[in-house]
XYZ file of C-alpha atoms in Angstrom:
729
model
C 21.760 37.270 141.158
C 24.992 36.923 143.195
C 27.460 39.789 143.343
C 31.187 39.509 142.664
C 34.205 41.687 143.478
C 37.019 41.993 140.920
C 40.327 43.407 142.210
C 42.760 44.851 139.660
C 45.954 46.862 140.167
C 45.041 50.321 138.861
C 41.972 52.609 138.912
C 42.208 53.195 135.145
C 41.908 49.477 134.491
C 39.083 49.195 137.058
C 37.089 51.842 135.219
C 37.395 50.030 131.864
C 36.584 46.582 133.258
C 33.570 47.707 135.306
C 31.966 48.958 132.101
C 32.351 45.500 130.495
C 31.093 43.385 133.412
C 27.872 45.166 134.331
C 25.951 45.856 137.544
C 26.559 42.479 139.235
C 30.284 43.154 139.480
C 32.145 45.628 141.672
C 35.660 46.455 140.413
C 38.268 47.898 142.791
C 41.984 48.718 142.508
C 44.688 47.541 144.916
C 47.115 50.194 143.613
C 49.852 47.574 143.183
C 51.370 45.685 146.123
C 49.688 45.876 149.530
C 52.281 43.800 151.417
C 56.065 43.760 151.123
C 59.261 43.217 153.093
C 59.872 45.960 155.706
C 62.134 48.830 154.664
C 63.619 49.285 158.146
C 65.004 45.748 158.560
C 66.406 42.748 156.654
C 63.070 40.920 156.783
C 64.368 37.438 155.868
C 64.732 34.659 158.465
C 67.783 32.849 157.106
C 67.625 30.124 159.799
C 64.004 29.210 159.009
C 64.294 28.313 155.332
C 64.556 31.988 154.346
C 61.044 32.782 155.531
C 60.111 36.338 154.492
C 58.573 38.757 156.971
C 55.806 40.514 155.062
C 54.035 43.562 156.469
C 51.261 45.781 155.157
C 52.807 48.687 153.267
C 52.575 51.999 155.104
C 49.903 54.226 153.612
C 47.870 51.311 152.194
C 45.690 50.867 155.327
C 42.626 52.612 153.881
C 42.794 50.567 150.669
C 43.072 47.295 152.643
C 40.140 48.300 154.849
C 38.041 49.228 151.797
C 38.821 45.937 149.983
C 38.004 43.863 153.083
C 34.685 45.665 153.414
C 33.877 45.160 149.718
C 34.829 41.450 149.911
C 32.407 40.852 152.792
C 29.527 42.346 150.777
C 29.856 39.933 147.808
C 29.548 36.221 147.140
C 32.707 35.838 145.057
C 36.100 37.567 144.809
C 38.200 37.508 141.636
C 41.866 38.553 141.800
C 42.738 40.136 138.439
C 46.230 41.570 138.931
C 48.594 41.663 135.941
C 49.224 38.377 134.079
C 52.863 37.867 135.115
C 54.851 36.643 138.141
C 54.615 40.004 139.884
C 50.856 40.025 139.323
C 50.595 36.459 140.619
C 52.430 37.511 143.809
C 50.078 40.500 144.248
C 47.112 38.107 143.943
C 48.715 35.795 146.543
C 49.145 38.694 148.985
C 45.546 39.800 148.360
C 44.320 36.256 149.042
C 46.179 36.337 152.377
C 44.693 39.738 153.341
C 41.133 38.692 152.372
C 41.427 35.159 153.859
C 40.852 33.443 150.501
C 42.104 29.811 150.513
C 45.042 29.205 148.128
C 43.265 26.336 146.384
C 40.127 28.379 145.662
C 39.490 29.273 142.017
C 39.805 33.046 142.511
C 42.510 34.077 140.038
C 41.618 35.458 136.627
C 43.978 36.917 134.039
C 43.705 38.512 130.638
C 46.152 39.698 128.017
C 44.007 42.550 126.707
C 41.250 44.692 128.144
C 38.400 44.073 125.714
C 34.803 43.107 126.508
C 34.966 39.548 125.180
C 38.315 38.840 126.872
C 37.184 40.155 130.279
C 33.838 38.362 130.170
C 35.575 35.133 129.181
C 38.152 35.522 131.988
C 35.542 35.628 134.785
C 34.044 32.409 133.429
C 37.378 30.588 133.821
C 38.925 31.377 137.226
C 41.762 29.203 138.538
C 43.640 28.783 141.831
C 46.686 30.977 142.446
C 49.810 29.516 140.772
C 52.081 28.990 143.806
C 55.046 28.048 141.595
C 54.944 31.444 139.885
C 54.619 33.092 143.303
C 57.655 31.120 144.528
C 59.687 32.352 141.533
C 58.726 35.968 142.280
C 59.533 35.549 145.979
C 62.888 33.929 145.175
C 63.843 36.942 143.025
C 62.622 39.380 145.690
C 64.544 37.637 148.479
C 67.733 37.324 146.403
C 67.613 41.050 145.668
C 66.901 41.806 149.351
C 69.876 39.721 150.532
C 72.262 41.429 148.145
C 70.820 44.937 148.546
C 70.459 44.944 152.338
C 73.796 43.291 153.116
C 76.148 44.387 150.357
C 75.018 48.027 150.072
C 75.743 48.879 153.766
C 79.233 47.439 153.255
C 79.789 49.964 150.452
C 78.459 52.771 152.691
C 81.006 51.920 155.364
C 83.970 51.273 153.080
C 83.460 53.711 150.192
C 80.733 56.343 150.517
C 77.210 56.759 151.870
C 74.327 56.460 149.440
C 75.897 53.757 147.265
C 74.167 50.501 146.427
C 74.978 47.159 144.865
C 72.342 45.010 143.257
C 72.338 41.506 141.896
C 71.501 42.729 138.385
C 72.473 46.428 138.408
C 76.101 45.568 139.261
C 76.331 43.348 136.174
C 74.921 46.184 134.041
C 77.648 48.496 135.395
C 80.235 45.835 134.581
C 79.024 45.576 130.978
C 79.349 49.373 130.551
C 82.768 49.486 132.266
C 84.084 46.554 130.203
C 83.087 48.367 127.015
C 84.876 51.521 128.238
C 88.056 49.501 128.826
C 87.788 48.114 125.273
C 87.482 51.670 123.953
C 90.522 52.881 125.923
C 92.627 49.885 124.892
C 91.676 50.208 121.220
C 94.476 51.132 118.823
C 93.182 52.802 115.695
C 94.617 51.678 112.335
C 94.741 53.637 109.115
C 93.241 52.310 105.890
C 92.186 53.782 102.556
C 89.307 53.203 100.169
C 89.560 53.821 96.420
C 86.438 54.877 94.502
C 86.279 55.212 90.729
C 83.674 57.546 89.250
C 82.848 56.541 85.690
C 80.164 56.593 83.050
C 78.962 54.415 80.203
C 79.378 57.122 77.537
C 80.996 60.589 77.583
C 77.756 62.413 78.537
C 75.821 59.707 80.424
C 75.160 59.629 84.187
C 78.087 58.974 86.543
C 78.155 55.919 88.809
C 80.656 54.649 91.388
C 82.681 51.457 91.691
C 84.858 50.454 94.665
C 88.310 48.877 94.451
C 87.916 45.289 95.710
C 90.841 43.283 94.242
C 94.563 43.765 93.672
C 96.195 40.938 91.686
C 93.155 38.737 92.365
C 93.384 39.169 96.164
C 91.252 41.270 98.503
C 92.359 44.898 98.259
C 94.112 46.252 101.331
C 95.333 49.844 101.088
C 97.181 50.882 104.266
C 98.627 54.354 103.679
C 98.535 57.439 101.494
C 101.589 56.589 99.365
C 100.050 53.222 98.380
C 96.714 54.938 97.679
C 98.344 57.556 95.449
C 100.280 54.891 93.565
C 97.064 52.921 92.867
C 95.316 56.120 91.834
C 98.050 56.911 89.297
C 97.874 53.376 87.831
C 94.079 53.406 87.594
C 94.070 56.782 85.840
C 96.101 55.171 83.029
C 94.109 51.898 82.895
C 91.228 50.795 80.676
C 88.005 49.877 82.529
C 86.191 46.832 81.134
C 82.969 45.165 82.346
C 83.718 41.475 83.059
C 80.522 40.342 84.808
C 76.937 41.548 85.290
C 74.670 39.828 87.844
C 70.980 40.624 88.254
C 69.120 39.212 91.232
C 66.013 39.660 93.315
C 66.481 40.121 97.049
C 63.775 39.842 99.676
C 63.610 41.770 102.923
C 61.252 40.287 105.495
C 59.321 42.319 108.075
C 60.346 42.372 111.734
C 58.398 40.345 114.285
C 55.735 42.048 116.435
C 57.004 43.791 119.552
C 58.164 42.131 122.743
C 58.826 44.299 125.807
C 62.519 44.459 124.965
C 62.173 45.234 121.237
C 59.539 47.904 122.003
C 61.914 49.615 124.439
C 64.767 49.499 121.912
C 62.712 50.805 119.006
C 61.119 53.560 121.112
C 64.614 54.778 122.049
C 65.740 54.804 118.408
C 62.623 56.126 116.683
C 60.956 58.252 119.372
C 63.822 59.173 121.721
C 61.913 57.694 124.706
C 63.725 56.228 127.712
C 62.774 52.683 128.727
C 60.949 54.100 131.765
C 58.913 56.482 129.620
C 58.063 53.754 127.100
C 56.765 51.406 129.801
C 54.800 54.175 131.527
C 53.001 55.174 128.311
C 52.472 51.535 127.288
C 50.825 50.941 130.692
C 48.425 53.812 130.003
C 47.541 52.410 126.568
C 46.993 48.926 128.043
C 44.836 50.071 130.978
C 42.633 52.214 128.787
C 41.900 55.816 127.861
C 38.751 57.864 127.280
C 37.789 57.779 123.592
C 34.733 60.030 123.421
C 31.525 58.075 122.709
C 33.438 54.767 122.870
C 34.142 55.386 126.559
C 37.199 54.008 128.367
C 39.024 51.626 125.999
C 42.136 49.483 126.440
C 44.224 50.049 123.300
C 47.039 47.454 123.411
C 47.670 43.979 124.797
C 49.761 43.401 127.923
C 53.100 45.178 127.568
C 55.311 42.778 129.572
C 55.930 39.818 127.297
C 58.756 37.823 125.720
C 56.465 36.424 123.020
C 56.272 37.369 119.326
C 53.122 35.294 118.800
C 49.871 36.841 117.573
C 46.466 35.278 118.228
C 44.818 33.778 115.170
C 41.873 36.204 115.538
C 44.313 39.142 115.488
C 46.016 37.781 112.367
C 42.663 37.578 110.591
C 41.749 41.144 111.629
C 45.099 42.414 110.320
C 44.654 40.593 106.999
C 41.248 42.232 106.508
C 42.737 45.659 107.268
C 45.732 45.177 104.920
C 43.575 43.926 102.038
C 41.202 46.857 102.397
C 43.915 49.493 102.838
C 46.749 48.213 100.588
C 45.317 45.468 98.385
C 45.678 41.698 97.949
C 49.261 41.947 96.645
C 50.426 43.076 100.105
C 49.103 39.912 101.772
C 51.171 36.704 101.957
C 49.345 33.437 101.258
C 49.551 32.493 104.934
C 50.043 34.642 108.007
C 53.767 34.756 108.907
C 54.746 32.804 112.022
C 57.543 34.160 114.223
C 59.494 31.916 116.574
C 60.085 32.850 120.196
C 63.669 32.788 121.459
C 62.427 31.382 124.753
C 59.977 28.647 125.518
C 57.681 30.889 127.603
C 54.675 31.863 125.515
C 52.072 32.770 128.103
C 51.099 36.017 126.369
C 50.894 37.384 122.873
C 53.246 39.963 121.461
C 52.401 43.620 122.116
C 49.734 44.599 119.598
C 46.663 46.847 119.261
C 43.571 45.396 120.948
C 41.151 46.647 118.291
C 42.135 46.901 114.625
C 39.161 49.167 113.964
C 41.035 51.903 115.855
C 43.914 53.040 113.610
C 46.052 55.933 114.925
C 44.310 58.567 112.783
C 41.029 57.868 114.622
C 42.640 58.585 117.990
C 44.411 61.885 117.300
C 41.963 63.996 119.328
C 41.851 61.595 122.291
C 45.498 60.694 122.926
C 48.362 62.879 124.096
C 51.151 63.442 121.597
C 53.402 60.864 123.276
C 50.632 58.278 123.661
C 49.785 58.643 119.978
C 53.422 58.270 118.901
C 53.883 55.044 120.854
C 50.512 53.645 119.773
C 51.372 54.440 116.135
C 54.711 52.632 116.516
C 52.970 49.520 117.907
C 50.216 49.718 115.275
C 52.601 50.020 112.315
C 54.976 47.300 113.548
C 52.060 44.879 114.104
C 50.431 45.537 110.727
C 53.768 45.314 108.869
C 54.637 41.997 110.563
C 51.750 40.308 108.700
C 52.505 41.757 105.260
C 54.529 40.472 102.315
C 58.287 40.844 102.091
C 59.795 43.818 100.250
C 61.472 42.907 96.943
C 64.624 44.595 95.664
C 66.144 44.364 92.192
C 69.902 44.181 92.720
C 72.626 44.629 90.117
C 76.311 43.785 90.637
C 78.839 44.854 88.016
C 82.433 43.591 88.153
C 85.020 45.679 86.328
C 88.724 45.118 85.597
C 91.349 47.821 85.152
C 94.903 46.485 84.633
C 95.579 44.156 87.598
C 92.797 45.730 89.706
C 89.224 44.602 90.233
C 86.356 46.990 91.016
C 82.704 46.396 91.865
C 79.588 48.549 91.529
C 76.454 47.561 93.466
C 73.005 48.855 92.616
C 69.701 48.237 94.346
C 66.168 49.503 93.706
C 62.864 48.667 95.367
C 60.756 46.581 92.996
C 57.867 46.069 95.429
C 57.707 47.788 98.850
C 55.624 45.146 100.648
C 55.642 45.749 104.422
C 57.880 48.820 103.931
C 54.768 50.693 102.797
C 53.853 50.734 106.497
C 56.975 50.390 108.632
C 60.748 49.852 108.505
C 62.621 48.621 111.571
C 65.525 50.817 112.607
C 68.911 49.528 113.704
C 71.731 51.083 115.708
C 74.511 52.721 113.679
C 72.847 51.645 110.436
C 73.019 53.674 107.268
C 69.628 54.004 105.631
C 69.286 51.832 102.556
C 69.085 54.014 99.483
C 68.136 53.234 95.917
C 71.283 53.151 93.750
C 70.561 52.944 90.049
C 73.247 51.594 87.696
C 73.249 51.744 83.911
C 72.359 48.608 81.919
C 75.880 47.458 80.990
C 77.044 44.395 79.081
C 80.084 42.154 79.480
C 83.053 43.437 77.462
C 81.849 47.027 77.467
C 84.569 49.710 77.852
C 83.775 52.466 80.363
C 84.808 56.129 80.550
C 86.689 57.119 83.704
C 85.794 60.489 85.257
C 88.074 60.487 88.327
C 89.651 58.328 91.044
C 88.935 59.293 94.668
C 91.229 57.907 97.394
C 89.803 58.386 100.931
C 91.532 57.972 104.273
C 89.776 56.074 107.087
C 90.645 54.894 110.570
C 89.266 51.836 112.327
C 87.003 52.872 115.180
C 86.634 51.420 118.694
C 83.383 49.718 119.666
C 80.767 52.377 120.460
C 79.545 53.149 123.961
C 76.148 51.712 124.794
C 73.028 53.730 124.132
C 69.878 52.839 126.057
C 68.708 50.766 123.080
C 71.972 48.815 122.709
C 72.279 48.284 126.483
C 68.757 46.842 126.633
C 69.636 44.637 123.658
C 72.812 43.256 125.271
C 71.041 42.684 128.613
C 68.408 40.650 126.796
C 70.958 38.725 124.702
C 73.003 37.823 127.788
C 69.896 36.926 129.819
C 70.504 39.603 132.469
C 67.312 40.587 134.319
C 63.966 40.689 132.570
C 62.564 43.315 130.157
C 60.312 44.700 132.899
C 63.425 45.385 135.045
C 65.555 47.159 132.409
C 64.103 50.626 133.087
C 64.687 50.532 136.887
C 68.192 49.064 136.366
C 69.177 51.974 134.097
C 67.619 54.553 136.410
C 69.437 53.122 139.450
C 72.944 53.065 137.968
C 72.464 56.653 136.761
C 71.088 57.829 140.120
C 73.979 56.233 142.049
C 76.518 58.017 139.845
C 78.103 54.804 138.532
C 77.486 55.917 134.947
C 76.524 59.160 133.241
C 74.671 59.759 130.006
C 76.784 61.760 127.544
C 75.298 62.457 124.095
C 72.729 59.679 124.722
C 75.509 57.154 125.467
C 76.463 55.600 128.819
C 79.896 56.437 130.166
C 81.170 54.954 133.468
C 82.371 57.346 136.167
C 85.446 56.946 138.356
C 83.082 55.897 141.141
C 81.632 53.193 138.901
C 85.103 51.774 138.239
C 86.066 51.909 141.944
C 82.919 50.070 143.092
C 83.197 47.550 140.251
C 86.852 46.780 141.055
C 85.879 46.255 144.693
C 83.073 43.866 143.723
C 85.374 42.023 141.295
C 87.900 41.417 144.046
C 85.544 40.334 146.832
C 82.251 39.342 145.140
C 83.369 37.832 141.866
C 80.266 35.661 141.454
C 77.791 38.507 142.027
C 79.066 40.431 139.008
C 79.636 37.377 136.823
C 77.473 37.697 133.702
C 77.063 33.951 133.237
C 76.103 33.381 136.891
C 73.445 36.126 136.730
C 72.019 34.702 133.487
C 71.920 31.191 134.990
C 70.091 32.573 138.006
C 67.350 33.842 135.671
C 67.063 30.330 134.205
C 66.825 28.894 137.730
C 63.989 31.315 138.525
C 62.223 30.228 135.326
C 62.531 26.602 136.442
C 60.921 27.417 139.802
C 58.013 29.070 137.946
C 57.641 25.895 135.868
C 57.674 23.645 138.952
C 61.116 22.208 138.193
C 63.074 23.884 141.009
C 62.892 24.732 144.706
C 62.817 28.279 146.062
C 64.393 27.290 149.385
C 67.208 25.281 147.760
C 68.042 28.139 145.397
C 68.232 30.657 148.253
C 70.234 28.282 150.480
C 72.795 27.545 147.725
C 73.203 31.272 147.068
C 73.453 32.391 150.683
C 75.978 29.709 151.654
C 78.805 31.284 149.649
C 77.456 34.858 149.748
C 77.650 34.983 153.579
C 81.282 33.767 153.431
C 82.180 36.463 150.859
C 80.473 39.119 152.996
C 82.426 38.173 156.135
C 85.716 38.066 154.209
C 85.095 41.488 152.597
C 84.117 43.070 155.925
C 87.392 41.890 157.440
C 89.716 42.632 154.525
C 88.514 45.919 153.047
C 89.774 49.105 154.655
C 88.343 52.517 153.847
C 88.504 53.106 150.081
C 89.658 56.600 149.122
C 87.950 57.804 145.985
C 90.204 59.670 143.540
C 89.705 63.437 143.757
C 89.749 65.652 140.667
C 91.095 69.108 141.583
C 89.888 72.024 139.462
C 91.644 75.316 138.703
C 88.839 77.270 140.399
C 89.661 78.825 143.777
C 87.080 79.020 146.553
C 86.289 82.700 147.100
C 85.655 82.028 150.801
C 88.861 80.256 151.837
C 91.159 80.257 148.786
C 91.465 76.467 148.396
C 91.230 74.924 144.938
C 87.787 73.412 144.566
C 87.300 69.712 143.734
C 84.877 67.975 141.374
C 82.055 66.119 143.132
C 79.427 63.818 141.651
C 75.854 64.636 142.623
C 72.371 63.473 141.761
C 72.037 66.105 139.045
C 75.558 65.762 137.670
C 79.033 67.038 138.541
C 79.618 70.195 140.591
C 82.493 71.984 142.350
C 82.848 71.821 146.144
C 85.348 73.284 148.584
C 87.684 70.599 150.019
C 87.536 72.489 153.347
C 84.140 70.891 154.151
C 82.561 70.978 156.754
C 84.258 74.258 157.813
C 83.653 75.708 154.326
C 80.473 74.566 152.552
C 80.909 76.551 149.338
C 79.729 74.827 146.134
C 79.494 75.923 142.507
C 77.986 74.591 139.317
C 80.409 73.413 136.629
C 79.679 75.632 133.678
C 80.343 74.393 130.167
C 81.129 77.397 127.983
C 79.709 77.637 124.459
C 82.242 80.200 123.214
C 79.412 82.645 122.470
C 79.020 86.068 124.144
C 75.701 87.138 125.654
C 73.879 89.764 123.565
C 72.563 91.471 126.726
C 75.695 91.882 128.860
C 78.633 90.416 126.846
C 79.185 87.666 129.447
C 79.803 84.075 128.354
C 76.793 81.925 127.496
C 77.097 78.588 129.303
C 75.302 75.252 129.246
C 73.064 74.617 132.249
C 70.695 71.861 133.332
C 67.276 71.827 134.924
C 66.712 69.597 137.973
C 65.338 66.963 135.618
C 68.511 67.050 133.530
C 67.146 68.976 130.530
C 69.817 71.185 128.936
C 69.297 74.905 128.420
C 71.645 77.851 127.835
C 72.001 81.001 129.914
C 74.366 83.830 130.743
C 77.124 83.101 133.278
C 76.134 86.344 135.039
C 72.724 84.971 136.067
C 70.724 86.223 137.991
C 72.081 89.698 137.138
C 71.528 88.869 133.455
C 68.366 86.886 132.628
C 69.282 85.679 129.107
C 68.009 82.103 128.578
C 67.276 79.845 125.596
C 66.521 76.172 124.975
C 68.303 76.391 121.590
C 72.050 75.775 121.286
C 74.034 78.997 120.595
C 76.324 78.772 117.548
C 79.542 80.696 116.894
C 78.350 81.854 113.476
C 76.617 85.242 113.202
C 73.468 86.344 111.414
C 74.273 87.930 108.041
C 71.385 90.383 108.458
C 71.864 91.812 111.962
C 75.143 90.314 113.215
C 73.658 88.538 116.293
C 74.761 84.961 117.003
C 72.750 82.099 115.517
C 70.864 79.324 117.356
C 70.420 75.656 116.504
C 66.658 75.077 116.821
C 65.369 71.486 117.119
C 62.158 70.748 115.220
C 59.395 68.319 116.214
C 60.271 65.870 113.415
C 63.773 65.277 114.817
C 65.408 67.638 112.306
C 66.929 71.022 113.163
C 67.441 74.413 111.570
C 69.254 77.637 112.449
C 67.685 80.929 113.397
C 68.887 84.306 114.635
C 69.025 84.865 118.415
C 67.810 88.435 117.930
C 64.011 88.254 118.270
C 63.651 91.572 116.431
C 65.626 90.334 113.402
C 63.666 90.241 110.133
C 64.936 86.691 109.444
C 63.132 85.307 112.520
C 60.037 83.171 111.753
C 56.907 85.018 112.863
C 54.800 81.887 113.405
C 55.760 81.509 117.060
C 55.270 85.221 117.725
C 51.820 85.139 116.071
C 50.873 82.147 118.248
C 51.894 84.015 121.385
C 49.968 87.085 120.233
C 46.873 84.934 119.567
C 47.116 83.327 123.008
C 47.397 86.761 124.666
C 44.467 88.048 122.575
C 42.285 85.045 123.555
C 43.234 85.439 127.213
C 42.256 89.132 127.155
C 38.956 88.301 125.417
C 38.218 85.571 127.989
C 39.029 87.966 130.856
C 36.711 90.626 129.406
C 33.927 88.055 128.967
C 34.388 86.823 132.547
C 34.327 90.403 133.867
C 31.153 91.087 131.866
C 29.470 87.942 133.261
C 30.502 88.884 136.814
C 29.080 92.375 136.270
C 25.779 90.986 134.959
C 25.499 88.561 137.891
C 26.294 91.346 140.377
C 23.655 93.611 138.792
C 21.012 90.860 138.952
C 21.839 90.195 142.627
C 21.401 93.906 143.436
C 18.081 94.016 141.596
C 16.898 90.890 143.429
C 17.909 92.374 146.801
C 16.051 95.612 146.044
C 12.877 93.783 144.984
C 12.963 91.727 148.204
């Protein structure tokens, strides 16, 4: 029997696949890319049709040597890198390293790591798809041209360490444009009028909103108008003029794509895009599940498709019928349409519907289980019946005013028994029950409530809403969203404040520079069109060389013009009221990798720096100093005394200005695991403190002492036996 070598990207995946293929297959991992453009030079020969200069990546020599050796010892080599353009390029580089002809049927791909899928894949190898490789190379070379020629310009003209990217610069623009909208926004006052009334003197109260004045849409602009309407309504008779009963359906959301998974994981789990993709990769590649061995738990996590395989639909239907009953199954499996034509992969779904989350609790980490549960519930719900609401709308007249009461109750939960999609800035839908009224019925008024409101500016982008707008505008690809966000944060172009992105002064300066000299690079439409052009290359409808030539023709002209025209750009300096204790100068605010800090403007003669401390307004219980907000190197917030290290007070919980009614110490806001929070006393000796945590600590200490005693006893026994043995010898 001939032997075959299968090369995948990661060791975890290799372990799972080797188990499925048996003894005639050797499975090895390439650990991602083995060849790339050099870091120390441009690496693109512009004069020779943009020929890339690829070199073996430093540190990958042993892996390359091992793979070459393994390839010589087998009859067949299968390249099984990830099933996307990046994976196709990795396979192409591997073929070059191992001297495999491009037209040889050596490429296999699979969307999920299950036994049947893997065994089927090795039966149907194909040649490497050069068009997909060309699309990946075109993207790589475009990014190299921008990054390696525009970034050094920013170093020389603005500040060292900056960078400009073909896609990241557009992301910064989107955030900056939103900030300008917010600053330009002029808030307007308006009022709402709510009438609280009841059917009979002692029946339950319900609310109706003012909607019409003299038959036109109600518009209440100030307090005097609101008070006038209130006075009129208090004297009016309220009569029911219309009652409408309807059924409303709410359909389930489609299964996850890469983008929708990232958005929902931000909203429901608080995960960053990077964290979501990292954990999804672990679930896809496989984890140890006791007697089941190493199992891949989800399908490939980089996909634009919302399609589910027919076999998966049937498995879900069996599960739903067994768990929830026939009434929760639609007659036919729902079909979801893809926004884009690409449909190479399925949506992200569980690989095995016999492995619900509750079976995996003891095998998965907390974060792995949370993400797997999210994917499981979304997938199951997508194939269930719609939820049905009973809605009731009651129109009421009072003098020349019109009011409306809306009620809604769940008649049948359908898919909502499993999962409800969250949305940004959405109020949760609540059941509102209204009394069964009839037309002509006179109602009893309880009170009129006028309420002042102000129109609000558009909100800053959260990670979820930024990912959503990048996808909607066609900027980048879902697999690139996480590195884009990380880069613009690391460069100091934006900061994350209360989970929202806020541009820095540096971000505005760099963006204005790019707008003036590289207008096309930061044009949203141009960047989106470039993605479409890359898609066309992957489909065999475009040329890599022509795309690069068209781009570089004008980009080189813009570069030369900017180099000549731009002088040194002085960044605005924010001067603080803190004096340097070494030289007396007022310190200035600097932007660093871990946030803002104070630095002496006398650098390099004076190198004094200080952290910017955000005061909480609470005094330390140990030394009466101020408690301030601090950050770990990874950006996690904690609270400590300003007199550190003299005073060692520290807490992860936010100090509050209110005091404990029992002992007088300040209170803390303590975040719970379920996303909720409660308050507790900062004094650990206070009788109001929960003892659960203290008992846990005591138990841990007790176990540790017991283990130490047991270990000492074993050591003593072993030592005694050794002595006895020595004596007998």
